[in-house]
mmCIF file of C-alpha atoms in Angstrom:
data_model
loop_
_atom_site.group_PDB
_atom_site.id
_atom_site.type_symbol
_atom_site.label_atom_id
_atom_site.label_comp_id
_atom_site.label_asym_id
_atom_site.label_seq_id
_atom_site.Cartn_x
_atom_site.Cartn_y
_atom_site.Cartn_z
ATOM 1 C CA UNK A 1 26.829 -89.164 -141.002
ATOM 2 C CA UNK A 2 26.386 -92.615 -139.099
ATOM 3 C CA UNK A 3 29.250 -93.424 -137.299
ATOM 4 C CA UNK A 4 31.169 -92.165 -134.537
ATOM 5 C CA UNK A 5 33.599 -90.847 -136.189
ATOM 6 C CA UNK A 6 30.979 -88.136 -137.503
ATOM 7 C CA UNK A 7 30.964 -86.746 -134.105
ATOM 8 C CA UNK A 8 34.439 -85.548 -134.661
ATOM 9 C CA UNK A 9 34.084 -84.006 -137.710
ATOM 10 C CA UNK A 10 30.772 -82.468 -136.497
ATOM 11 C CA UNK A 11 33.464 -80.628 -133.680
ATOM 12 C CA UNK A 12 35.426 -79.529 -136.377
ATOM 13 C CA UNK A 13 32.973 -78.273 -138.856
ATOM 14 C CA UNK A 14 31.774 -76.408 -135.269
ATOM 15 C CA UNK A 15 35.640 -74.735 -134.432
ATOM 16 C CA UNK A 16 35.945 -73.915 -138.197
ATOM 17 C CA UNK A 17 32.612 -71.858 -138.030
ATOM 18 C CA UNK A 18 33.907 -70.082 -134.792
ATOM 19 C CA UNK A 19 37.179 -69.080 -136.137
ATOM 20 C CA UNK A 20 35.288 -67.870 -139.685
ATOM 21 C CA UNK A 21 32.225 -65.713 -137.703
ATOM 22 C CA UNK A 22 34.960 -64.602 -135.010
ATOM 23 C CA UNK A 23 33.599 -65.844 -132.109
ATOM 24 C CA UNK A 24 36.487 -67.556 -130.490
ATOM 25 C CA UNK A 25 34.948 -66.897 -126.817
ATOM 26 C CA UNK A 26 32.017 -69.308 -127.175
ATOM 27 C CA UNK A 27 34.600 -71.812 -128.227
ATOM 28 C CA UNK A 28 34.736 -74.269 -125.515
ATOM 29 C CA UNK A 29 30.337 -73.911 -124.589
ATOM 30 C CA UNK A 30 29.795 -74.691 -128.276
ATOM 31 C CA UNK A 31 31.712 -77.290 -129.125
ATOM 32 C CA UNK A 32 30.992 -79.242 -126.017
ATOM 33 C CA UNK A 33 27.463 -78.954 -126.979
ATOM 34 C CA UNK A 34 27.761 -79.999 -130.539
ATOM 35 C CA UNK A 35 29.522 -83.065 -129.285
ATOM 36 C CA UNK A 36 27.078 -83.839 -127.001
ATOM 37 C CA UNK A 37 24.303 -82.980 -129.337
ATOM 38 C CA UNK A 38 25.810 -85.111 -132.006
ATOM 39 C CA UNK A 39 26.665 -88.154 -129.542
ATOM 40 C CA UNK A 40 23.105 -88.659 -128.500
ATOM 41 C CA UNK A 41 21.827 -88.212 -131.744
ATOM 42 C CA UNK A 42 23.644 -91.341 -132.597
ATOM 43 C CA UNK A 43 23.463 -92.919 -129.905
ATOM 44 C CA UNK A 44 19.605 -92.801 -128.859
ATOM 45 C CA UNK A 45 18.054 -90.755 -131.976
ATOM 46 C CA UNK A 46 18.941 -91.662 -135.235
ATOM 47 C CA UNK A 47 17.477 -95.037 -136.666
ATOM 48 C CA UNK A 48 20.644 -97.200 -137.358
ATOM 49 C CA UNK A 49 22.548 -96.154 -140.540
ATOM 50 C CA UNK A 50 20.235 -93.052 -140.832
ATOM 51 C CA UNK A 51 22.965 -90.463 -138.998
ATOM 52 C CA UNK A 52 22.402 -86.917 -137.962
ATOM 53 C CA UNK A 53 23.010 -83.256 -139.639
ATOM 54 C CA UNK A 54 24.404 -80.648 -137.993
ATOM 55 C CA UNK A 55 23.398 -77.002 -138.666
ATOM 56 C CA UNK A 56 24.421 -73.545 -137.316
ATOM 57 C CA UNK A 57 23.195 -70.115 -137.677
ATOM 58 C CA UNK A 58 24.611 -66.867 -136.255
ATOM 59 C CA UNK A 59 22.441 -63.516 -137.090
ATOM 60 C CA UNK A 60 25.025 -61.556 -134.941
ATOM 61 C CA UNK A 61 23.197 -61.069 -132.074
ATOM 62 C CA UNK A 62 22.418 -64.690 -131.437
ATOM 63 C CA UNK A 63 24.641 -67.872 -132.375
ATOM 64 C CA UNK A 64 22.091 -71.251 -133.076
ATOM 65 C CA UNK A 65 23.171 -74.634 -133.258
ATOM 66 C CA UNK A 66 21.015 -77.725 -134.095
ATOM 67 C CA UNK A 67 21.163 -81.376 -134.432
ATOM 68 C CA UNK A 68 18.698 -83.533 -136.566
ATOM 69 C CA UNK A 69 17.708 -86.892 -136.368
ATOM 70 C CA UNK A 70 15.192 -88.973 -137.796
ATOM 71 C CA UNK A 71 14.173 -90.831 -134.602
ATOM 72 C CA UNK A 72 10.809 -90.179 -132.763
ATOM 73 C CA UNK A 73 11.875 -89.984 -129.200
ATOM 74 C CA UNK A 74 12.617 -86.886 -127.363
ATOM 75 C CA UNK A 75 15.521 -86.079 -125.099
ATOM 76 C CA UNK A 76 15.313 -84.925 -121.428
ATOM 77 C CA UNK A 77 17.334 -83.253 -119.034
ATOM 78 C CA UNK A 78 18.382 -85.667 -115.974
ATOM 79 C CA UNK A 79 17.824 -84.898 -112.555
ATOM 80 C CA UNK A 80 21.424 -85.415 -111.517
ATOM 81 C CA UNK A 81 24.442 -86.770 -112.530
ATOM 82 C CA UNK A 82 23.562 -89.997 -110.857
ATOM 83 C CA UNK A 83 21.267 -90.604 -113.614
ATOM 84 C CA UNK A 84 21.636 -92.982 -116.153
ATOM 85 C CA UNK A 85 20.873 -90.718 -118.510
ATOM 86 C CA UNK A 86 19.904 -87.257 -119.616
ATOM 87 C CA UNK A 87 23.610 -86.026 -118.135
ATOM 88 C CA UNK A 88 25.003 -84.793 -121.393
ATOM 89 C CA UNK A 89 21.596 -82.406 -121.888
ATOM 90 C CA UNK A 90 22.959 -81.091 -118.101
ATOM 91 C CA UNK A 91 25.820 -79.832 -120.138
ATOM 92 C CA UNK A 92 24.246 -78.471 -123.015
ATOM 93 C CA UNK A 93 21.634 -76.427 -120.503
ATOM 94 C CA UNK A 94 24.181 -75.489 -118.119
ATOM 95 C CA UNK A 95 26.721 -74.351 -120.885
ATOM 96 C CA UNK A 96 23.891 -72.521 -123.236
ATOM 97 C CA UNK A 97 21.764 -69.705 -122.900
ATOM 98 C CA UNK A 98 18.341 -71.937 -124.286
ATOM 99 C CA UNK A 99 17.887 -74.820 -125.609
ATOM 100 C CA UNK A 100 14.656 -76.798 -126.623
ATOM 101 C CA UNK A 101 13.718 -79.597 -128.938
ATOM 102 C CA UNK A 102 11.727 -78.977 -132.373
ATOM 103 C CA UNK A 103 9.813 -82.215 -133.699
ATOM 104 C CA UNK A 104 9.605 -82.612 -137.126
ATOM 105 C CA UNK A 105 11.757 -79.846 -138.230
ATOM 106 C CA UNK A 106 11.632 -80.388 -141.955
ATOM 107 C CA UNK A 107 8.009 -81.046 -142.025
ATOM 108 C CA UNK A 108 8.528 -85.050 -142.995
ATOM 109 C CA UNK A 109 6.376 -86.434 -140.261
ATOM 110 C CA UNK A 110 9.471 -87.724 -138.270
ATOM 111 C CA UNK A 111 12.584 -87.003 -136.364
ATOM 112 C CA UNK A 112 13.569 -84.103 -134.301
ATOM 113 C CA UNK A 113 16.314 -80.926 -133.934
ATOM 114 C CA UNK A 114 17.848 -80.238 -130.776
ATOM 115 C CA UNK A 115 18.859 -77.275 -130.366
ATOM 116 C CA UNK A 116 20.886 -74.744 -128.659
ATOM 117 C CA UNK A 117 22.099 -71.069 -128.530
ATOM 118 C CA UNK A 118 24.326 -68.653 -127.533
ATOM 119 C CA UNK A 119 23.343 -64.313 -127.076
ATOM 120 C CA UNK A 120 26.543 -62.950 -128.435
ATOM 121 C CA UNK A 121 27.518 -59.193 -126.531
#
């Protein structure tokens, strides 16, 4: 997934999990998330034409979501939303109950998941 267009379908693929693990209530938190998640992935992690995969997990006690990216860098949470960056992380910490960043998730020697979750009552 390279293009922008993936960070639609990376919203969708997010509502269709929802509806299927019944967790309509965590709608709007996770899909904002994912979106933002997916967005700077693009935007500022993935090497060009490389793309990001999304990846959820729900255990029923906890709902996980995580982006990957090959890029080195890692993300940080801005100050305020005067910043030129970091805003969209805000979000995702405001609107999640943790969230952290895993480097080389797959072991590769490169890239990075962000991640964020949900404790579901």
């Amino acid at each position: 997934m390279g293009e922008l267009q993936s960070v639609r379908a990376a919203r969708e693929f997010a509502r269709a999990l929802l509806r299927e693990w019944e967790l309509s209530g965590l709608h709007g938190a996770v899909v904002l998330c994912v979106s933002e998640l997916a967005t700077n992935a693009l935007l500022h992690g993935a090497p060009p034409d490389d793309g990001f995969w999304l990846r959820a997990g729900y255990d029923g006690a906890v709902l996980r979501v995580e982006v990957r990216d090959g890029g080195a860098g890692v993300p940080c949470v801005g100050e305020g939303v005067s910043d030129e960056s970091g805003r969209g992380l805000m979000l995702v910490a405001a609107s999640s109950d943790a969230w952290g960043v895993d480097r080389d998730p797959d072991g590769s020697g490169s890239g990075k998941a962000v991640w964020c979750e949900w404790k579901v009552p």
